[in-house]
CSV table of C-alpha atoms and ligand atoms in Angstrom, one decimal:
chain,number,residue,atom,x,y,z
X,1,MET,CA,-0.1,0.1,0.1
X,2,ARG,CA,2.5,2.7,-1.1
X,3,LEU,CA,-0.1,5.0,-2.0
X,4,LEU,CA,-2.0,5.1,1.4
X,5,GLY,CA,-4.1,8.3,1.9
X,6,LYS,CA,-3.1,10.1,-1.3
X,7,HIS,CA,-5.8,11.9,-3.1
X,8,ILE,CA,-5.7,11.5,-6.7
X,9,VAL,CA,-7.9,13.1,-9.3
X,10,LEU,CA,-7.7,10.7,-12.3
X,11,GLY,CA,-8.8,12.6,-15.7
X,12,VAL,CA,-9.8,10.1,-18.5
X,13,THR,CA,-10.1,11.6,-22.1
X,14,GLY,CA,-11.7,10.1,-25.3
X,15,SER,CA,-8.7,7.9,-26.5
X,16,ILE,CA,-8.9,4.1,-27.4
X,17,ALA,CA,-6.3,3.9,-24.5
X,18,ALA,CA,-9.3,4.8,-22.1
X,19,TYR,CA,-9.8,1.1,-21.5
X,20,LYS,CA,-6.3,0.9,-19.9
X,21,ALA,CA,-7.4,3.8,-17.5
X,22,ALA,CA,-9.6,1.2,-15.9
X,23,TYR,CA,-6.4,-0.9,-15.0
X,24,LEU,CA,-4.7,2.1,-14.0
X,25,LEU,CA,-7.5,3.2,-11.4
X,26,ARG,CA,-7.7,-0.5,-10.1
X,27,GLY,CA,-3.9,-0.3,-9.5
X,28,LEU,CA,-3.9,2.9,-7.8
X,29,VAL,CA,-6.9,1.9,-5.6
X,30,LYS,CA,-4.9,-1.3,-4.6
X,31,GLU,CA,-2.1,0.8,-3.5
X,32,GLY,CA,-4.3,2.5,-1.1
X,33,ALA,CA,-4.9,5.8,-3.0
X,34,GLU,CA,-8.3,7.4,-2.9
X,35,VAL,CA,-9.2,8.3,-6.7
X,36,GLN,CA,-11.6,10.7,-8.1
X,37,VAL,CA,-12.3,10.1,-11.6
X,38,VAL,CA,-13.1,13.0,-14.0
X,39,MET,CA,-14.2,12.0,-17.6
X,40,THR,CA,-14.2,14.1,-20.7
X,41,PRO,CA,-17.8,13.6,-22.6
X,42,ALA,CA,-15.6,11.8,-25.4
X,43,ALA,CA,-14.1,9.5,-22.7
X,44,LYS,CA,-17.5,7.9,-21.9
X,45,GLU,CA,-17.8,6.8,-25.6
X,46,PHE,CA,-14.7,4.7,-25.1
X,47,ILE,CA,-15.4,3.3,-21.5
X,48,THR,CA,-18.4,3.7,-19.1
X,49,PRO,CA,-18.7,5.9,-15.9
X,50,VAL,CA,-20.2,2.7,-14.4
X,51,THR,CA,-16.8,0.8,-14.7
X,52,MET,CA,-15.0,3.7,-13.4
X,53,SER,CA,-17.2,4.5,-10.5
X,54,ALA,CA,-17.5,1.0,-9.4
X,55,LEU,CA,-13.4,0.5,-9.4
X,56,SER,CA,-13.0,3.8,-7.7
X,57,GLY,CA,-16.0,3.8,-5.1
X,58,LYS,CA,-17.0,7.2,-6.1
X,59,PRO,CA,-19.5,8.7,-8.5
X,60,VAL,CA,-17.6,9.8,-11.7
X,61,ALA,CA,-17.5,13.5,-12.3
X,62,SER,CA,-18.1,14.6,-15.9
X,63,GLU,CA,-20.8,17.2,-16.2
X,64,PHE,CA,-20.8,20.8,-14.5
X,65,PHE,CA,-24.4,20.2,-13.4
X,66,SER,CA,-26.4,17.1,-12.4
X,67,ALA,CA,-28.9,16.6,-15.2
X,68,ASN,CA,-31.7,15.7,-12.7
X,69,ASP,CA,-31.5,18.3,-9.8
X,70,GLY,CA,-29.0,20.9,-11.2
X,71,THR,CA,-26.5,20.5,-8.4
X,72,TRP,CA,-23.1,22.1,-9.3
X,73,HIS,CA,-20.2,19.9,-9.3
X,74,SER,CA,-17.3,22.0,-7.9
X,75,HIS,CA,-14.1,21.7,-10.0
X,76,VAL,CA,-12.5,24.0,-7.5
X,77,ASP,CA,-13.2,21.6,-4.4
X,78,MET,CA,-11.7,18.8,-6.5
X,79,GLY,CA,-8.6,20.7,-7.6
X,80,GLN,CA,-8.1,21.6,-3.9
X,81,TRP,CA,-8.5,18.0,-2.8
X,82,ALA,CA,-6.2,16.4,-4.9
X,83,ASP,CA,-2.5,15.8,-3.9
X,84,LEU,CA,-1.8,14.8,-7.5
X,85,MET,CA,-3.9,15.1,-10.9
X,86,LEU,CA,-3.2,12.4,-13.2
X,87,ILE,CA,-4.5,12.7,-16.8
X,88,ALA,CA,-4.3,9.3,-18.5
X,89,PRO,CA,-4.9,8.8,-21.3
X,90,ALA,CA,-4.6,12.5,-22.6
X,91,THR,CA,-5.6,13.2,-26.2
X,92,ALA,CA,-4.1,15.8,-28.5
X,93,ALA,CA,-7.3,17.8,-28.1
X,94,THR,CA,-7.1,17.9,-24.3
X,95,LEU,CA,-3.5,18.9,-24.3
X,96,GLY,CA,-4.3,21.6,-26.6
X,97,LYS,CA,-7.1,22.9,-24.3
X,98,MET,CA,-4.8,22.5,-21.2
X,99,ALA,CA,-2.1,24.5,-22.7
X,100,ARG,CA,-4.4,27.1,-23.8
X,101,GLY,CA,-6.8,27.2,-21.0
X,102,ILE,CA,-9.8,26.4,-23.0
X,103,CYS,CA,-12.4,25.3,-20.2
X,104,ASP,CA,-15.1,23.5,-22.2
X,105,ASN,CA,-15.3,20.6,-19.9
X,106,LEU,CA,-15.1,19.6,-16.2
X,107,LEU,CA,-11.7,18.2,-16.6
X,108,ILE,CA,-10.0,21.1,-18.1
X,109,THR,CA,-11.8,23.4,-15.4
X,110,THR,CA,-10.3,21.0,-12.6
X,111,TYR,CA,-7.0,21.3,-14.2
X,112,LEU,CA,-6.9,25.0,-14.1
X,113,SER,CA,-8.1,25.2,-10.6
X,114,SER,CA,-5.7,22.2,-9.3
X,115,LYS,CA,-3.0,23.3,-6.8
X,116,SER,CA,-1.3,20.1,-6.9
X,117,ALA,CA,1.2,18.5,-9.3
X,118,VAL,CA,-0.2,17.3,-12.3
X,119,MET,CA,1.1,14.3,-14.5
X,120,ILE,CA,0.0,13.7,-18.0
X,121,ALA,CA,0.2,10.6,-20.0
X,122,PRO,CA,-0.3,11.3,-23.8
X,123,ALA,CA,-2.0,8.8,-26.1
X,124,MET,CA,-2.5,9.2,-29.7
X,125,ASP,CA,-1.5,8.1,-33.3
X,126,LEU,CA,2.2,8.6,-34.2
X,127,ASP,CA,1.6,11.4,-36.8
X,128,MET,CA,-0.4,13.4,-34.2
X,129,PHE,CA,2.2,12.9,-31.6
X,130,ARG,CA,4.9,14.3,-33.7
X,131,HIS,CA,2.9,17.1,-35.4
X,132,PRO,CA,4.5,20.3,-34.3
X,133,ALA,CA,1.2,21.7,-33.0
X,134,ASN,CA,1.1,18.9,-30.5
X,135,LEU,CA,4.7,19.2,-29.5
X,136,ALA,CA,4.3,22.9,-29.0
X,137,ASN,CA,1.5,22.3,-26.7
X,138,LEU,CA,3.5,19.5,-24.7
X,139,ALA,CA,6.4,22.2,-24.4
X,140,ILE,CA,3.8,24.7,-23.0
X,141,LEU,CA,2.6,22.3,-20.6
X,142,ARG,CA,6.2,21.2,-19.5
X,143,SER,CA,6.9,24.9,-19.0
X,144,TYR,CA,4.1,25.2,-16.6
X,145,GLY,CA,5.7,22.4,-14.6
X,146,ASN,CA,3.6,19.7,-15.7
X,147,LEU,CA,5.2,16.2,-15.5
X,148,ILE,CA,4.8,14.4,-18.9
X,149,ILE,CA,5.0,10.5,-19.0
X,150,GLU,CA,6.4,10.0,-22.4
X,151,PRO,CA,4.4,7.7,-24.6
X,152,GLY,CA,6.1,4.5,-25.6
X,153,GLU,CA,6.8,3.1,-29.1
X,154,GLY,CA,4.8,0.2,-30.6
X,155,ALA,CA,1.9,-1.0,-32.3
X,156,LEU,CA,-1.0,1.7,-32.3
X,157,ALA,CA,-4.7,0.9,-32.4
X,158,SER,CA,-4.7,2.5,-36.0
X,159,GLY,CA,-2.7,-0.4,-37.3
X,160,LEU,CA,0.4,1.9,-37.7
X,161,HIS,CA,3.5,1.6,-35.7
X,162,GLY,CA,5.3,4.3,-33.7
X,163,LYS,CA,5.5,6.8,-30.7
X,164,GLY,CA,2.1,7.4,-29.3
X,165,ARG,CA,1.1,4.4,-27.1
X,166,MET,CA,0.1,5.4,-23.7
X,167,GLU,CA,2.5,4.2,-21.1
X,168,GLU,CA,1.6,0.9,-19.6
X,169,PRO,CA,-0.6,1.4,-16.4
X,170,GLU,CA,1.9,-0.5,-14.1
X,171,ASN,CA,4.8,1.8,-15.3
X,172,ILE,CA,2.4,5.0,-14.7
X,173,ILE,CA,1.6,3.7,-11.2
X,174,GLU,CA,5.4,3.4,-10.3
X,175,GLU,CA,5.9,6.9,-11.6
X,176,VAL,CA,3.3,8.3,-9.3
X,177,ILE,CA,4.7,6.2,-6.3
X,178,LYS,CA,8.1,7.7,-7.3
X,179,PHE,CA,6.4,11.2,-7.2
X,180,PHE,CA,5.0,10.7,-3.6
X,181,GLY,CA,8.3,9.0,-2.5
X,182,GLN,CA,10.2,12.0,-3.6
X,183,LYS,CA,7.9,14.5,-1.9
X,184,LYS,CA,8.6,13.4,1.5
X,185,LYS,CA,12.5,12.9,1.5
X,186,LEU,CA,13.4,16.4,2.9
X,187,LEU,CA,10.8,16.7,5.6
X,188,ASN,CA,12.4,18.5,8.6
X,189,LYS,CA,15.2,19.6,6.3
X,190,HIS,CA,16.1,23.4,5.9
X,191,PHE,CA,17.6,24.9,2.9
X,192,LEU,CA,19.1,28.2,1.8
X,193,VAL,CA,18.7,29.2,-1.8
X,194,THR,CA,19.8,32.2,-3.5
X,195,ALA,CA,18.3,33.6,-6.7
X,196,GLY,CA,18.4,36.6,-9.1
X,197,PRO,CA,20.6,39.1,-9.9
X,198,THR,CA,22.2,41.7,-7.8
X,199,TYR,CA,22.0,45.3,-8.4
X,200,GLU,CA,25.2,47.3,-7.4
X,201,LYS,CA,24.4,51.1,-7.1
X,202,ILE,CA,26.3,53.8,-8.7
X,203,ASP,CA,24.1,56.6,-7.8
X,204,PRO,CA,20.5,57.0,-6.7
X,205,VAL,CA,19.0,56.1,-10.1
X,206,ARG,CA,21.8,53.6,-11.7
X,207,PHE,CA,23.1,50.3,-11.0
X,208,ILE,CA,25.2,47.6,-12.3
X,209,GLY,CA,23.1,44.5,-12.8
X,210,ASN,CA,22.7,41.3,-15.0
X,211,TYR,CA,20.1,39.5,-16.8
X,212,SER,CA,19.1,36.8,-14.2
X,213,SER,CA,15.6,36.4,-14.1
X,214,GLY,CA,15.5,34.4,-10.8
X,215,LYS,CA,13.4,31.5,-12.4
X,216,MET,CA,15.9,28.6,-11.9
X,217,GLY,CA,16.4,29.6,-8.2
X,218,TYR,CA,12.6,29.9,-7.5
X,219,ALA,CA,11.9,26.6,-9.2
X,220,ILE,CA,14.4,24.8,-7.1
X,221,ALA,CA,13.1,26.5,-3.9
X,222,ASP,CA,9.7,25.2,-5.0
X,223,GLN,CA,11.0,21.7,-5.7
X,224,LEU,CA,12.7,21.6,-2.3
X,225,ALA,CA,9.5,22.6,-0.6
X,226,GLU,CA,7.5,20.0,-2.7
X,227,SER,CA,10.1,17.5,-1.0
X,228,GLY,CA,9.1,18.6,2.3
X,229,ALA,CA,11.8,21.0,3.1
X,230,LYS,CA,11.7,24.5,4.7
X,231,VAL,CA,13.4,27.1,2.3
X,232,THR,CA,14.8,30.5,3.0
X,233,LEU,CA,15.0,32.1,-0.4
X,234,VAL,CA,17.5,35.0,-0.4
X,235,SER,CA,16.5,36.9,-3.8
X,236,GLY,CA,17.9,39.6,-5.6
X,237,PRO,CA,15.4,42.0,-7.5
X,238,VAL,CA,13.0,39.8,-9.8
X,239,ASN,CA,9.8,39.9,-11.1
X,240,ILE,CA,8.4,36.5,-9.8
X,241,LYS,CA,6.7,35.5,-6.5
X,242,ALA,CA,7.4,32.3,-4.4
X,243,GLY,CA,3.8,30.6,-4.0
X,244,ARG,CA,4.3,28.2,-1.3
X,245,SER,CA,4.0,28.5,2.4
X,246,GLU,CA,7.1,26.6,3.2
X,247,ILE,CA,9.4,29.2,1.3
X,248,THR,CA,10.5,32.4,3.5
X,249,VAL,CA,11.8,35.1,0.9
X,250,ILE,CA,14.5,37.5,2.2
X,251,PRO,CA,14.7,40.2,-0.5
X,252,VAL,CA,17.9,41.9,-1.0
X,253,GLU,CA,19.4,44.2,-3.6
X,254,SER,CA,23.2,44.3,-3.5
X,255,ALA,CA,25.8,41.2,-3.2
X,256,ASN,CA,27.1,42.6,0.2
X,257,GLU,CA,23.3,42.4,1.6
X,258,MET,CA,22.9,38.9,0.0
X,259,TYR,CA,26.5,37.9,1.6
X,260,GLU,CA,25.2,39.1,5.0
X,261,GLN,CA,21.8,37.3,4.9
X,262,CYS,CA,23.4,34.1,3.7
X,263,LEU,CA,26.1,34.2,6.5
X,264,ARG,CA,23.4,34.9,8.9
X,265,VAL,CA,20.8,31.9,7.9
X,266,PHE,CA,23.5,29.2,6.6
X,267,PRO,CA,24.6,27.8,10.2
X,268,GLU,CA,20.7,26.8,10.9
X,269,THR,CA,20.5,24.9,7.3
X,270,ASP,CA,21.2,21.4,6.1
X,271,GLY,CA,22.5,22.8,2.9
X,272,ALA,CA,22.5,25.7,0.5
X,273,VAL,CA,21.9,26.1,-3.2
X,274,MET,CA,23.7,29.2,-4.7
X,275,CYS,CA,21.8,29.9,-7.7
X,276,ALA,CA,22.0,33.6,-7.8
X,277,ALA,CA,23.9,35.5,-10.3
X,278,VAL,CA,26.0,37.7,-7.9
X,279,ALA,CA,27.7,40.8,-9.0
X,280,ASP,CA,31.6,40.0,-8.8
X,281,PHE,CA,32.4,43.9,-8.7
X,282,THR,CA,30.7,46.8,-7.1
X,283,PRO,CA,31.5,50.5,-7.3
X,284,GLU,CA,34.2,51.6,-4.8
X,285,ASP,CA,32.4,54.7,-4.2
X,286,TYR,CA,28.7,55.5,-4.1
X,287,SER,CA,27.5,59.0,-5.3
X,288,GLY,CA,24.7,60.3,-3.2
X,289,SER,CA,23.3,62.7,-6.0
X,290,LYS,CA,22.7,61.7,-9.5
X,291,ILE,CA,26.1,61.9,-11.4
X,292,LYS,CA,25.8,64.9,-14.2
X,293,ARG,CA,26.7,64.2,-17.8
X,294,GLY,CA,30.1,66.1,-18.5
X,295,GLU,CA,32.4,66.7,-21.1
X,296,ASP,CA,35.1,64.3,-20.0
X,297,ASP,CA,35.0,60.4,-19.7
X,298,LEU,CA,33.5,58.8,-16.5
X,299,THR,CA,35.6,56.4,-14.8
X,300,ILE,CA,33.8,54.0,-12.2
X,301,HIS,CA,36.2,52.1,-10.0
X,302,LEU,CA,35.0,48.7,-9.1
X,303,LYS,CA,36.3,46.5,-6.2
X,304,PRO,CA,35.6,42.7,-5.9
X,305,THR,CA,32.4,41.6,-3.9
X,306,SER,CA,32.7,38.9,-1.4
X,307,ASP,CA,32.3,35.4,-2.8
X,308,ILE,CA,29.3,34.1,-0.9
X,309,ALA,CA,29.5,30.4,-1.9
X,310,GLY,CA,33.2,30.5,-1.3
X,311,THR,CA,32.7,31.8,2.1
X,312,LEU,CA,30.1,29.0,2.9
X,313,GLY,CA,32.4,26.6,1.7
X,314,GLN,CA,34.8,27.5,4.3
X,315,VAL,CA,32.5,27.5,7.3
X,316,LYS,CA,30.2,24.6,6.3
X,317,SER,CA,30.3,21.5,8.4
X,318,GLU,CA,30.7,18.0,7.2
X,319,LYS,CA,26.8,17.3,7.3
X,320,GLN,CA,25.9,20.5,5.4
X,321,LEU,CA,25.5,20.3,1.3
X,322,LEU,CA,26.7,23.1,-0.7
X,323,VAL,CA,25.5,23.3,-4.2
X,324,GLY,CA,26.8,25.9,-6.8
X,325,PHE,CA,26.1,27.0,-10.3
X,326,ALA,CA,28.5,28.1,-13.1
X,327,LEU,CA,27.6,29.6,-16.4
X,328,GLU,CA,30.6,29.6,-18.7
X,329,THR,CA,31.5,30.8,-22.2
X,330,ASN,CA,34.5,28.7,-22.8
X,331,ASP,CA,36.4,25.7,-21.4
X,332,GLU,CA,33.1,25.0,-19.6
X,333,LEU,CA,33.8,21.6,-17.9
X,334,VAL,CA,37.4,22.5,-16.8
X,335,ASN,CA,36.2,26.0,-15.1
X,336,ALA,CA,33.1,24.5,-13.6
X,337,TYR,CA,35.3,21.8,-11.9
X,338,SER,CA,37.8,24.2,-10.8
X,339,LYS,CA,35.0,26.6,-9.4
X,340,LEU,CA,33.7,23.6,-7.5
X,341,LYS,CA,37.1,22.9,-5.8
X,342,ARG,CA,37.8,26.7,-5.3
X,343,LYS,CA,34.4,27.3,-3.5
X,344,GLY,CA,34.6,24.0,-1.4
X,345,LEU,CA,31.2,22.8,-3.2
X,346,ASP,CA,29.7,19.3,-2.9
X,347,PHE,CA,28.4,19.5,-6.5
X,348,ILE,CA,28.3,22.0,-9.2
X,349,VAL,CA,25.6,22.6,-12.0
X,350,LEU,CA,27.0,23.9,-15.2
X,351,ASN,CA,24.7,25.7,-17.7
X,352,SER,CA,26.3,26.6,-21.0
X,353,MET,CA,25.8,29.9,-22.7
X,354,ASN,CA,26.5,27.9,-25.9
X,355,ASP,CA,23.3,25.9,-25.8
X,356,SER,CA,20.4,27.4,-27.2
X,357,GLY,CA,17.4,27.5,-24.9
X,358,ALA,CA,19.8,27.6,-21.6
X,359,GLY,CA,20.6,30.4,-19.4
X,360,PHE,CA,19.2,33.7,-18.5
X,361,GLY,CA,15.5,34.9,-18.9
X,362,VAL,CA,14.4,31.5,-20.9
X,363,ASP,CA,12.0,29.0,-19.2
X,364,THR,CA,14.3,26.1,-20.4
X,365,ASN,CA,17.7,24.9,-19.2
X,366,LYS,CA,20.4,22.2,-20.3
X,367,ILE,CA,22.7,21.4,-17.6
X,368,THR,CA,25.6,19.1,-16.6
X,369,MET,CA,26.1,18.1,-12.8
X,370,ILE,CA,29.8,17.7,-11.9
X,371,ASP,CA,30.7,16.3,-8.6
X,372,LYS,CA,33.9,16.3,-6.1
X,373,ASP,CA,35.3,13.4,-8.2
X,374,ASN,CA,34.8,15.1,-11.5
X,375,ASN,CA,31.9,12.9,-12.6
X,376,GLN,CA,29.7,14.5,-15.0
X,377,SER,CA,26.0,13.9,-15.7
X,378,VAL,CA,24.8,15.3,-18.7
X,379,PHE,CA,21.0,16.3,-19.0
X,380,GLU,CA,18.7,17.1,-21.8
X,381,LEU,CA,17.1,20.5,-22.5
X,382,LYS,CA,14.2,20.6,-20.1
X,383,SER,CA,11.9,23.2,-18.5
X,384,LYS,CA,13.4,24.8,-15.6
X,385,THR,CA,10.8,23.0,-13.3
X,386,GLU,CA,12.2,19.7,-14.6
X,387,VAL,CA,15.8,20.8,-14.4
X,388,ALA,CA,15.1,21.9,-10.7
X,389,ALA,CA,13.5,18.5,-10.0
X,390,ASP,CA,16.5,16.7,-11.4
X,391,ILE,CA,18.7,18.9,-9.0
X,392,VAL,CA,16.7,18.4,-5.9
X,393,ALA,CA,16.9,14.5,-6.7
X,394,ARG,CA,20.4,14.9,-6.7
X,395,ILE,CA,20.3,16.8,-3.3
X,396,ILE,CA,18.2,14.2,-1.8
X,397,SER,CA,20.7,11.3,-2.7
X,398,GLU,CA,23.6,13.7,-1.5
X,399,ILE,CA,21.8,14.3,1.7
X,400,GLU,CA,20.9,10.7,2.3
X,401,HIS,CA,24.6,9.8,1.6
X,402,LYS,CA,25.6,12.2,4.2
X,403,SER,CA,23.5,11.2,6.9
X,404,GLY,CA,24.3,7.3,6.0
X,405,SER,CA,20.8,6.2,5.3
D,501,C5P,O1,32.7,32.5,-9.9
D,501,C5P,P1,31.2,32.8,-10.3
D,501,C5P,O2,30.4,33.9,-10.2
D,501,C5P,O3,31.0,32.1,-11.8
D,501,C5P,O4,30.6,31.5,-9.5
D,501,C5P,C1,29.2,31.2,-9.7
D,501,C5P,C2,28.7,30.5,-8.4
D,501,C5P,O5,29.2,31.3,-7.4
D,501,C5P,C3,27.1,30.3,-8.3
D,501,C5P,O6,26.6,29.4,-7.6
D,501,C5P,C4,27.0,31.8,-7.8
D,501,C5P,O7,25.6,32.0,-7.0
D,501,C5P,C5,28.2,31.8,-6.6
D,501,C5P,N1,28.6,33.2,-6.2
D,501,C5P,C6,28.4,33.7,-4.9
D,501,C5P,N2,29.0,34.9,-4.6
D,501,C5P,C7,29.6,35.7,-5.5
D,501,C5P,C8,29.6,35.3,-6.9
D,501,C5P,C9,29.2,34.0,-7.1
D,501,C5P,O8,27.8,33.0,-4.2
D,501,C5P,N3,30.1,36.9,-5.1
């Protein structure tokens, strides 16, 4: 009973693979999950609500209102109740509506109201699957943080052969179990995360900054919280907000302010993830009034800032984990590894400026994780949420290793 007490909303859409949703439901219930099934109108053409309600022990939700007494079925309540929303099988039409927020059935409204993680198992013919429209919708859904269970290759109901078969129910159940297992692993742990740029003031209206959006650091804070950790997020000026109660944001502006807050918080933590793009230099002098245009060149003298990660590397205990980031333009692997050594990091996440879709501002990232022994793990281009999940999975295994479990 590996899913005891878990609340799962199972969304079923109009695909031939809908019959497999019955096996999926049976398996989830056997593992102890409480499952509320939501079916699209088309799904009911493939499998009856009677089957699904008998297997789940609950009436199937499908319409906004009951035909006989006009009772409203609250998608909001279902969305709040769920620990996980699983949509299997998900047709191309449903993926498109989810990507664009077209709420013409109860399943899509439940999806938009859902506060929980969402897992999607697409099922369709190979040509539909590889159509650019469908691939673009999947990319959008990934960028929202949804977890996609890739369809398998094989015989399709159309008689064709290719990628599009819904993943087998037993494998989907394993993914669900893995998701919930991951979730609890950082309970009672506290992490410090830095994110965003720093602003180094020149005068009251000017500063030296950089293009960091903070998205990667905020995604890591989210994933740590999702895994049960308490997070202190020391953030430079960004336009995003942390949405979870487990995350305490300490807003700062300059590298020096970030340094002070990190040194204060770090001793109470189990580790830190240094994701901020901290300025390496700051103006030597601050002009209290706006610097006026003149005929002569203007020279601003810069002095180095303190290396926050490097300082934490010196004070950290054996039990604490320190993770850094490196953004390199040349000799990436060599530079990243020497940075890891210099700063006393446990592992470093290298994102290359040479990969399109990776780095500042964008929603995707492509990383390589390098550890103290120079072992390198190369990852695909993924959404920052998925990259954060990979980093947190690594943090979990390192923390388990440190505590000897
Ligand atoms: O040396 P570099 O700035 O490339 O190192 C990047 C790593 O060091 C990142 O993890 C970044 O957050 C951290 N860093 C820091 N304090 C600085 C500069 C960088 O914590 N002053």
